[in-house]
Structure formats: structure tokens, C-alpha cells
């Protein structure tokens, strides 16, 4: 046998079989050293894995504060209750009041990329809580669920800042910043938003309405039944630096070179903020003003490689649609358009930023065109000029009418009040029918019923239609701008959960890890049935006329 063949090893042979005793001992010593080195590496890797796991968790709920490489920003804009017909409506109304041609494109028209399906796990027609949780947690859940899955278990979310015009504790902002089994647990939502739960304070900037749920009911603006003053606790215990309650305080803090010092909370009304058409410009900032301030502050107060996730909601678009109020609805949409325009300008200057805009659902079953008399051949039109004469929302007018005495002895006085102050001065209606006047003069009705009736009066005259004061199950438009990697998977028609998945992928956030962290010690912080606010404002105020 040749030498090279005799030295070849069989598969089961050990090369040490050919060495002498001294060489074998030396090999054994080297092998033991290698084993010790391998064990040391294994221990090191285990320690590193623990550190990285903890860091990954930290990245998820402090996701933008310590980032790997270049920071990324997400601006998630939610146009609550805003369906495709409402975009057409606002565009044509804007064209009318500005004498523009048919080629005009709104700030949203220019960035349309597809549509989103809105069903929840419990219904083909979603509510805002389930819709927002789909964006925040990237999963389907039941109607009324806030930051929890369909089994009522807290799910990981993403957030740094909130700008809304309803209560800051309402369903959409709540779903990004808290975890409760019912949207009506607004007192619990407020508690978690200031930092009183397992993850501590996760919100750097919170602006909107809803002081009620942060203050005890022994104060003028409070409705908490547990007597906690969360605003004071936020300053003393949870690291908040500033609390704003009016426009003057907002402007003073925003005037600094780096914007509002963070963390900061601004609650500019007891409950929801005013509709844009009713807003006292000396008392409350607008949605676009708050959004501009938030972008400035979050960007300029960020550290090295720190990004942000900002939620901006056109909240009251939905509330106007619940009242079937076309004038308030269109003015809320136009303010949302102004906000989109300034956000897009920010995105254009910051290429590491992704903008997504969509709706949680459609509200009202709104149609641009309505046939008042089905017995005659239809006219194909709607009348925007009717809406230009409306000066107040039907919500404001309904509250005003509800507060006016309904003394049957002095019917003439109430008739005059309704005709002049409610209809003519408020809505620009000068031709009420006998039936309409009878309904309004003897109103044993709630504020909600009065607001809805006034909205329908105005809509009929503008030839605009509504099928419901609630939500519908239609698909809604999906818009995107900025970093193309963030929305390349969203072109076309998608489930709303796909949006949440795209956002977490863009930020490299592992929502499962946040969910795992939330599951720790749930008995100490998670209160599925907690309710520490009076039920003042589920959707609307249910005052009943005298």
C-alpha cells in the first residue's frame, strides 16, 4: 500500500492514534484550553444575548430614543371617520369657495397610494378603538378595545407624541398610549398616559382636550372619582416638565428656540376641543398649530440618533359626521388638509421620515349628492353655497337651543329665538318648514338629537346625504409620503393591520417584545374593569331638553 494511502484516516479514526504519549498529552492540554475558551465564549454570548434582549425591549418602548444607526421618524395621521366621499366633498367645496378649476389637487390627493379595510375582529363595522389598535399593535381586536388583543390582553404599541382635538384619553390616542379593555375607561387611560403603569412614562408630548379625566371631580374641570390630580402627579412623580391649559401658555413655551420643553402635556379644554368653525382663536390652538409645535419640539429636543413617532389625529372630522353636520365636517377636513400640508413640508426636509395618513373607519354613510324628493326625476348636483352661510356647528347650536326655556306659554318667544338665532344666524336657513319648526320649538329631545336634526336640515338644503349617525364598513383611502422604504408594501388594498406592520418594520420595533414586557406583573397595573371617571362623554353629551 502506498504511503499516502496508509496515512489516510478512516471516518471513525482519531488523528491522535498516530501520535506518541507526549504529543497526546499536549493535545489534551490544548483541547482542555479550547473547551474553557468555548465555555467562556458561550457565557459571554449568553450575557450579550440578555443585554441585547433587554435593549431590544428598550428599543421597542423607548424605540426612537436609542436607535441603531441613523434615526427614523414616523408621523401617523388619522383622519377619524373620514371616508372617500368626504375627500371629494372637501375638494369640491374648497374649489367652490376659492373659484378654482377642476384640476385642483388637495395635499392628500397628491399622495394617495391605496386603501385600507376597516373591519374589526368583532364586527364588519369597526369603531375607533379597534381601528386605532390595528395601527398601533398591528392586530385585529374587538370594538371598544384599547391597546389590547381580542382576548383582552395588552399588546405592544409605538408612540412618542400625541396631537388630537378630542379628549387626549379618547379611543384613538388611548390605543397608542394605554391598554384597557374598554374605551370608556378614560380615567385609567389618563393614568397610564402620565406614566403610572409597568412601562413608566412613554409619552414625551401630549396635546388635545380632556382635562376632565386628569383631575378630581372636586375641581371645576375634573371628573375623576378617585380624587387623584394626575397633572400634579405628572410633574412631581413621573418627570413631566410642563403643563399647558390655554393658548397663551402654549405660545409661551413654543416660542423658545427648541420649542416646547419635553416632556410636556397640554390639555386645552375640559372635554373635546372646539370644532374649527367654532374655535376661539384666543383660547385654543388649532390642529395645525399643535402639529407644527410638536414637530419642532420632538425634532429639536431629540438626542443623537433619536427619532420619534408622532400621532396626529383629525379627531373631530368624525364627531361632525356623527351629527350629520356638513359645515363642521368640511371645516374639520380643510384644517386636516392644512395640517397634512405642513407635515409634508417637514417630511420633504427630513428624508428619514415616513408619513402615513388614513382613517380608522368612515362615519355617516356620507354621499355627495342627495335626492330630496324621490318622486321626481333627480337633479345631479349638490349646493356648496348653502354651507358657506353656516356660521356655527350644529353641536353648538343644539346646546344653545337645549339651554333656552321651552315654556309652552311663551311659544312665540321660542319661535323667534329658533328662527333668528338658531336657523338664520347659525345655519343660514331662512325657509324652515312647519314640521321643522314644530320639532325645534317643542324639543323634549337630547342635545344629540337636536344636533342631528339640525345637521339633516342643512344637508337636505345642500343636497348632501347621510345613511346613519354611526359608522359604516367601507374601505378608506390610504396616503403616504416620505421614506419610500416605509410604504413600499402598502400600495393597493390592505388590511388595516398591514399599516401597523409597515410602521414597526420601518422603525425596526419588535412589538412582540413590548407585549412580553407588558405581560409582567399585570395584576399590579392592568385593571380590565377599572373606571375612575364619570361617564360624561361616551360619544356625545346626552342632555335632555326641559
XYZ file of C-alpha atoms in Angstrom:
546
model
C 0.000 0.000 0.000
C 1.363 3.416 -0.879
C 2.403 5.795 1.932
C -0.231 8.353 1.171
C -2.887 5.648 1.284
C -1.636 4.244 4.642
C -1.786 7.740 6.230
C -5.346 8.394 5.093
C -7.830 8.223 8.018
C -10.945 6.147 8.078
C -14.109 8.015 9.020
C -14.084 6.691 12.599
C -10.330 7.146 13.296
C -8.904 9.789 15.673
C -5.744 11.525 14.349
C -4.205 11.266 17.845
C -3.957 7.480 17.357
C -0.802 8.094 15.292
C 0.898 10.335 17.956
C 3.188 9.402 20.828
C 2.294 9.733 24.546
C 3.894 13.204 24.963
C 2.145 14.523 21.876
C -1.174 13.074 23.051
C -0.790 14.790 26.459
C -0.029 18.118 24.791
C -3.098 17.745 22.572
C -5.223 17.005 25.617
C -3.983 20.164 27.367
C -4.785 22.235 24.251
C -8.186 20.595 23.991
C -8.986 21.484 27.624
C -7.926 25.067 26.979
C -10.196 25.179 23.930
C -13.089 23.795 25.966
C -12.549 26.525 28.584
C -12.381 29.183 25.847
C -15.581 27.835 24.278
C -17.344 27.899 27.624
C -16.185 31.472 28.210
C -17.469 32.466 24.769
C -20.779 30.760 25.500
C -21.157 32.617 28.794
C -20.208 35.877 27.057
C -22.771 35.258 24.319
C -25.426 34.463 26.900
C -24.688 37.706 28.749
C -24.669 39.604 25.464
C -27.941 37.973 24.446
C -29.539 39.080 27.715
C -28.242 42.616 27.205
C -29.427 42.683 23.606
C -32.827 41.283 24.588
C -33.197 43.953 27.256
C -32.020 46.541 24.743
C -34.440 45.249 22.146
C -37.220 45.639 24.664
C -35.959 49.102 25.454
C -35.854 49.929 21.763
C -39.471 48.933 21.446
C -40.954 51.099 24.118
C -38.210 53.726 24.027
C -37.774 52.829 20.350
C -36.586 56.136 18.969
C -34.601 57.361 21.935
C -31.674 54.999 21.403
C -31.544 53.808 17.823
C -29.148 51.714 15.818
C -27.550 53.886 13.161
C -29.451 56.781 11.634
C -32.674 57.742 13.382
C -36.035 57.391 11.700
C -39.260 59.269 12.332
C -42.860 58.236 11.779
C -45.785 60.638 11.598
C -49.032 58.686 11.756
C -52.008 60.843 10.797
C -55.500 59.514 11.461
C -58.478 61.280 9.889
C -61.149 59.836 12.155
C -64.385 58.964 10.371
C -63.125 60.279 7.024
C -64.258 58.257 4.019
C -63.516 58.616 0.297
C -66.677 60.669 -0.308
C -65.573 63.182 2.318
C -62.320 63.815 0.446
C -64.287 64.523 -2.737
C -66.669 66.739 -0.754
C -63.882 68.827 0.795
C -62.053 69.166 -2.515
C -65.080 70.439 -4.410
C -66.085 72.769 -1.554
C -62.568 74.232 -1.500
C -62.695 74.683 -5.262
C -66.022 76.483 -4.938
C -65.039 78.955 -2.216
C -61.728 79.724 -3.962
C -63.041 79.828 -7.560
C -60.679 77.046 -8.592
C -60.808 74.774 -11.602
C -61.496 71.050 -11.647
C -57.786 70.201 -11.769
C -57.062 71.170 -8.161
C -55.311 68.513 -6.040
C -55.551 68.553 -2.253
C -52.442 67.770 -0.157
C -53.886 64.270 0.272
C -54.796 63.713 -3.383
C -51.120 64.010 -4.288
C -50.031 61.136 -2.044
C -52.821 58.578 -2.498
C -51.309 55.068 -2.644
C -54.208 52.713 -1.929
C -56.981 51.849 0.500
C -57.414 50.244 3.897
C -60.010 47.724 5.043
C -61.577 48.677 8.348
C -63.366 45.657 9.871
C -62.581 44.660 13.449
C -62.423 41.149 14.916
C -65.951 41.506 16.301
C -67.769 43.323 13.501
C -67.690 44.242 9.820
C -68.146 47.831 11.056
C -65.299 48.990 13.283
C -65.173 51.600 15.997
C -62.228 53.932 16.592
C -60.725 51.836 19.384
C -60.389 48.667 17.321
C -59.298 50.680 14.275
C -56.539 52.517 16.137
C -55.358 49.357 17.901
C -54.909 47.752 14.466
C -52.480 50.567 13.594
C -50.743 50.621 16.982
C -50.449 46.873 17.693
C -50.722 45.507 14.131
C -53.514 43.121 15.117
C -57.284 42.865 14.911
C -59.315 43.300 18.063
C -62.908 43.805 19.156
C -64.834 47.081 19.113
C -64.131 49.199 22.234
C -60.730 47.517 22.827
C -57.892 49.963 23.545
C -54.369 48.613 23.140
C -55.438 45.023 23.879
C -55.949 41.985 21.655
C -59.245 40.197 21.046
C -58.757 38.282 24.313
C -58.309 41.474 26.303
C -54.543 41.010 26.713
C -52.322 44.142 26.469
C -50.432 44.394 23.171
C -47.240 46.316 22.410
C -47.604 49.737 20.769
C -45.410 52.538 19.384
C -45.553 56.210 20.383
C -43.631 59.355 21.384
C -46.068 62.228 20.864
C -49.832 62.787 20.585
C -51.749 65.662 18.972
C -55.555 65.365 18.868
C -58.635 67.600 19.063
C -60.916 65.310 21.079
C -60.063 64.241 24.603
C -56.493 63.010 24.883
C -57.990 59.917 26.520
C -60.321 59.153 23.604
C -60.159 55.863 21.707
C -57.517 56.720 19.086
C -54.867 58.363 21.290
C -55.667 55.879 24.038
C -54.986 52.900 21.766
C -51.450 54.117 21.058
C -50.608 55.048 24.653
C -52.513 52.742 27.030
C -54.039 49.304 27.487
C -57.629 48.898 28.720
C -60.448 46.539 27.802
C -62.985 49.322 27.203
C -62.578 52.730 25.590
C -64.793 54.192 28.313
C -62.108 53.603 30.974
C -60.778 57.076 30.264
C -59.633 57.642 33.820
C -57.407 54.562 33.564
C -56.144 55.674 30.146
C -55.131 59.041 31.619
C -53.298 57.307 34.486
C -51.232 55.208 32.089
C -50.527 58.177 29.822
C -48.789 60.102 32.604
C -46.630 57.038 33.357
C -48.422 55.144 36.125
C -48.061 51.596 34.757
C -45.470 48.898 34.129
C -43.532 50.689 31.350
C -43.486 54.067 33.084
C -43.873 57.279 31.111
C -43.742 56.565 27.379
C -45.225 59.804 26.021
C -42.998 62.851 25.585
C -45.681 65.232 24.335
C -49.452 65.049 24.781
C -51.755 67.765 23.395
C -55.511 67.857 22.991
C -58.596 68.229 25.160
C -59.933 66.315 28.146
C -58.683 67.872 31.393
C -61.716 66.194 32.967
C -60.083 62.768 33.140
C -56.861 64.054 34.711
C -58.424 65.999 37.592
C -60.598 65.017 40.578
C -64.325 65.737 40.404
C -63.956 68.122 43.346
C -62.434 70.642 40.914
C -64.297 72.712 38.308
C -62.912 70.821 35.306
C -62.423 67.392 36.883
C -64.455 64.186 36.663
C -62.180 61.589 38.302
C -63.879 59.749 41.139
C -60.621 58.617 42.791
C -59.653 62.200 43.706
C -56.250 61.946 42.031
C -54.758 65.026 40.383
C -52.801 63.387 37.578
C -51.398 66.653 36.276
C -49.769 67.416 39.615
C -48.589 63.801 39.902
C -47.117 64.032 36.430
C -44.972 66.986 37.489
C -43.970 65.636 40.885
C -43.614 61.902 40.224
C -43.437 60.986 36.547
C -40.999 63.509 35.128
C -43.288 65.878 33.222
C -41.760 69.352 32.952
C -44.659 71.482 31.764
C -48.454 71.528 31.776
C -50.340 73.852 29.412
C -54.022 74.697 29.741
C -54.553 77.585 27.306
C -53.246 79.164 24.142
C -51.111 81.712 25.977
C -49.162 79.010 27.831
C -48.840 77.044 24.594
C -47.430 80.039 22.719
C -45.029 80.981 25.504
C -43.437 77.519 25.634
C -43.436 77.087 21.848
C -41.638 80.422 21.396
C -38.347 79.044 22.729
C -35.590 78.176 20.258
C -36.104 74.439 20.727
C -39.873 74.554 21.051
C -41.898 73.190 23.927
C -39.527 71.677 26.547
C -40.185 67.962 26.891
C -41.894 66.097 28.375
C -44.974 68.318 28.277
C -48.732 67.962 28.385
C -51.268 70.442 27.011
C -54.981 69.998 27.728
C -56.851 72.948 26.263
C -60.444 72.105 27.180
C -62.435 70.215 29.778
C -63.702 67.687 27.223
C -63.289 67.809 23.429
C -61.718 70.853 21.856
C -63.991 73.068 19.749
C -64.791 72.460 16.118
C -62.558 74.561 13.888
C -65.519 76.734 12.806
C -66.405 77.405 16.482
C -62.877 77.682 17.869
C -61.997 80.713 19.969
C -58.630 81.538 18.439
C -57.565 83.367 21.589
C -58.259 80.352 23.800
C -57.330 77.201 21.862
C -54.613 76.381 19.311
C -55.662 74.705 16.068
C -54.738 71.196 14.971
C -52.169 72.550 12.515
C -50.624 74.824 15.148
C -50.275 71.973 17.625
C -48.838 69.699 14.917
C -46.246 72.304 13.892
C -45.240 72.807 17.526
C -44.965 69.055 18.086
C -42.718 68.547 15.060
C -40.453 71.395 16.136
C -40.204 70.202 19.721
C -39.740 66.489 19.036
C -37.064 67.154 16.438
C -35.074 69.819 18.290
C -35.209 68.116 21.690
C -34.035 64.769 20.351
C -30.611 63.464 21.208
C -28.088 61.845 18.884
C -29.671 59.113 16.759
C -33.061 59.685 18.363
C -36.184 59.672 16.239
C -39.831 59.982 17.125
C -43.295 58.535 16.482
C -45.938 61.264 16.381
C -49.676 60.576 16.224
C -51.741 63.427 14.747
C -55.492 62.889 14.651
C -58.134 64.964 12.891
C -60.445 63.773 15.629
C -63.461 65.988 15.158
C -63.965 65.071 11.498
C -65.701 62.031 12.959
C -67.745 63.899 15.572
C -69.183 66.237 12.926
C -70.171 63.232 10.816
C -71.908 61.640 13.819
C -74.082 64.776 13.888
C -74.530 64.661 10.091
C -73.261 68.267 10.191
C -71.765 69.029 6.751
C -70.485 72.503 7.638
C -68.498 71.357 10.673
C -67.390 68.254 8.749
C -65.909 70.171 5.821
C -64.184 72.744 8.032
C -62.540 69.969 10.058
C -61.331 68.326 6.838
C -59.894 71.586 5.497
C -57.967 72.067 8.742
C -56.720 68.497 8.421
C -55.567 69.332 4.880
C -53.635 72.330 6.244
C -52.014 70.037 8.778
C -51.079 67.477 6.103
C -49.515 70.264 4.053
C -47.186 71.387 6.850
C -46.326 67.794 7.765
C -45.400 67.077 4.142
C -43.125 70.136 4.169
C -41.380 68.686 7.240
C -41.056 65.298 5.552
C -39.528 66.897 2.448
C -36.772 68.413 4.601
C -36.211 65.275 6.684
C -35.700 62.323 4.380
C -35.547 59.854 7.273
C -39.231 60.481 7.991
C -42.283 58.457 6.975
C -45.786 59.939 6.788
C -48.841 57.692 6.743
C -52.366 59.130 6.666
C -55.528 57.046 6.774
C -58.812 56.643 8.630
C -59.940 54.151 11.239
C -63.395 53.930 9.603
C -65.968 56.005 7.739
C -68.721 57.802 9.635
C -72.168 58.788 8.464
C -72.526 56.895 5.207
C -71.915 60.249 3.554
C -72.852 60.948 -0.074
C -72.036 63.932 -2.255
C -75.476 64.189 -3.821
C -78.944 63.631 -2.404
C -82.413 63.434 -3.881
C -84.804 65.268 -1.502
C -87.942 64.146 -3.349
C -87.708 60.573 -4.662
C -90.928 61.007 -6.680
C -89.356 63.384 -9.198
C -86.532 62.907 -11.675
C -83.214 63.542 -9.843
C -81.027 66.563 -10.404
C -77.355 65.679 -10.486
C -75.846 68.301 -8.203
C -75.022 69.433 -4.717
C -75.024 73.020 -3.456
C -71.846 74.174 -1.695
C -73.161 77.736 -1.415
C -75.581 76.520 1.280
C -72.697 75.625 3.579
C -70.972 78.994 3.202
C -73.880 80.565 5.096
C -73.459 78.339 8.176
C -71.567 80.122 10.965
C -71.750 77.609 13.804
C -71.691 73.848 14.209
C -74.965 72.121 14.943
C -73.392 70.920 18.210
C -73.011 74.489 19.465
C -76.488 75.434 18.247
C -78.081 72.348 19.787
C -76.566 73.153 23.171
C -77.755 76.727 22.813
C -81.270 75.585 21.939
C -81.316 72.995 24.706
C -80.488 75.712 27.223
C -83.294 78.000 26.082
C -86.516 77.722 28.173
C -89.245 75.706 26.444
C -92.164 77.408 28.136
C -95.318 76.491 26.219
C -96.987 79.677 27.476
C -94.478 81.806 25.562
C -94.205 79.810 22.343
C -93.795 82.986 20.306
C -90.599 83.905 22.144
C -89.092 80.494 21.482
C -90.268 80.555 17.854
C -88.466 83.849 17.332
C -85.312 82.508 19.013
C -85.248 79.389 16.843
C -85.885 81.248 13.588
C -83.412 84.062 14.167
C -80.563 82.790 16.327
C -80.508 79.078 15.563
C -81.546 78.838 11.935
C -80.920 82.193 10.259
C -77.831 83.398 12.132
C -76.439 79.957 12.956
C -77.069 77.933 9.800
C -78.177 80.488 7.225
C -81.562 78.759 6.889
C -84.417 81.177 6.153
C -87.057 78.747 4.878
C -87.859 76.289 7.675
C -90.924 74.128 7.173
C -93.781 73.969 9.650
C -92.732 70.444 10.575
C -89.142 71.545 11.235
C -90.254 74.454 13.406
C -92.568 72.254 15.450
C -89.730 69.797 16.151
C -87.425 72.587 17.320
C -89.928 74.676 19.276
C -91.169 71.782 21.429
C -87.940 69.864 21.813
C -88.234 67.215 24.520
C -85.030 65.981 22.890
C -81.407 65.382 23.812
C -78.615 67.611 22.583
C -77.529 64.762 20.304
C -80.978 64.506 18.731
C -81.205 68.259 18.231
C -77.725 68.420 16.704
C -78.515 65.566 14.325
C -81.812 67.138 13.260
C -80.178 70.492 12.545
C -77.433 68.728 10.573
C -80.003 66.970 8.435
C -81.852 70.236 7.821
C -78.668 71.815 6.500
C -77.684 68.723 4.496
C -81.052 68.491 2.721
C -80.719 72.069 1.540
C -77.178 71.413 0.283
C -78.294 68.137 -1.351
C -75.922 66.050 0.723
C -76.874 62.634 2.061
C -76.237 60.553 5.179
C -77.337 56.993 5.829
C -76.526 56.816 9.543
C -75.348 58.832 12.570
C -72.915 55.966 13.181
C -70.068 54.244 11.363
C -70.014 52.259 8.135
C -67.806 49.415 6.918
C -66.458 50.881 3.669
C -62.756 50.870 2.793
C -60.959 54.161 3.405
C -58.199 55.906 1.485
C -54.556 55.302 2.338
C -51.962 58.026 1.822
C -48.168 58.045 2.276
C -45.186 60.320 1.750
C -41.515 60.458 2.645
C -39.170 57.499 3.014
C -40.211 55.081 0.239
C -38.979 52.033 2.162
C -41.652 52.698 4.753
C -44.671 52.354 2.476
C -43.486 50.270 -0.470
C -45.524 47.343 0.881
C -48.719 49.377 1.226
C -49.623 50.142 -2.386
C -53.054 48.817 -3.286
C -55.725 47.479 -0.950
C -54.700 46.282 2.531
C -55.976 45.239 5.917
C -55.525 47.990 8.497
C -53.142 45.718 10.419
C -50.726 45.867 7.463
C -50.215 49.538 8.267
C -49.110 48.709 11.802
C -46.745 46.056 10.470
C -45.224 48.522 7.990
C -44.659 51.114 10.726
C -42.981 48.669 13.112
C -40.815 47.293 10.287
C -39.714 50.787 9.260
C -38.682 51.591 12.835
C -37.306 48.082 13.446
C -39.549 47.777 16.500
C -40.429 44.311 17.807
C -43.994 44.646 19.050
C -43.920 41.100 20.458
C -41.158 42.087 22.859
C -43.184 45.042 24.141
C -46.153 42.729 24.551
C -43.958 40.363 26.575
C -42.840 43.232 28.814
C -46.445 44.352 29.325
C -47.352 40.846 30.458
C -45.112 41.158 33.521
C -46.896 41.890 36.790
C -50.204 42.636 35.089
C -52.024 42.103 38.376
C -50.247 45.218 39.692
C -51.179 47.610 36.904
C -53.723 46.153 34.456
C -57.308 46.760 35.548
C -59.727 45.369 32.949
C -62.793 46.700 34.751
C -61.361 49.885 36.263
C -63.375 53.069 35.848
C -62.419 56.209 37.695
C -64.182 58.849 35.594
C -67.837 59.663 35.449
C -69.439 58.611 32.189
C -69.908 62.158 30.898
C -68.938 61.778 27.299
C -69.108 58.336 25.746
C -69.623 59.764 22.298
C -71.797 62.828 22.862
C -73.436 64.566 25.783
C -76.895 63.097 26.317
C -78.562 66.174 27.810
C -82.350 66.139 27.630
C -84.356 69.237 26.866
C -86.621 70.734 29.505
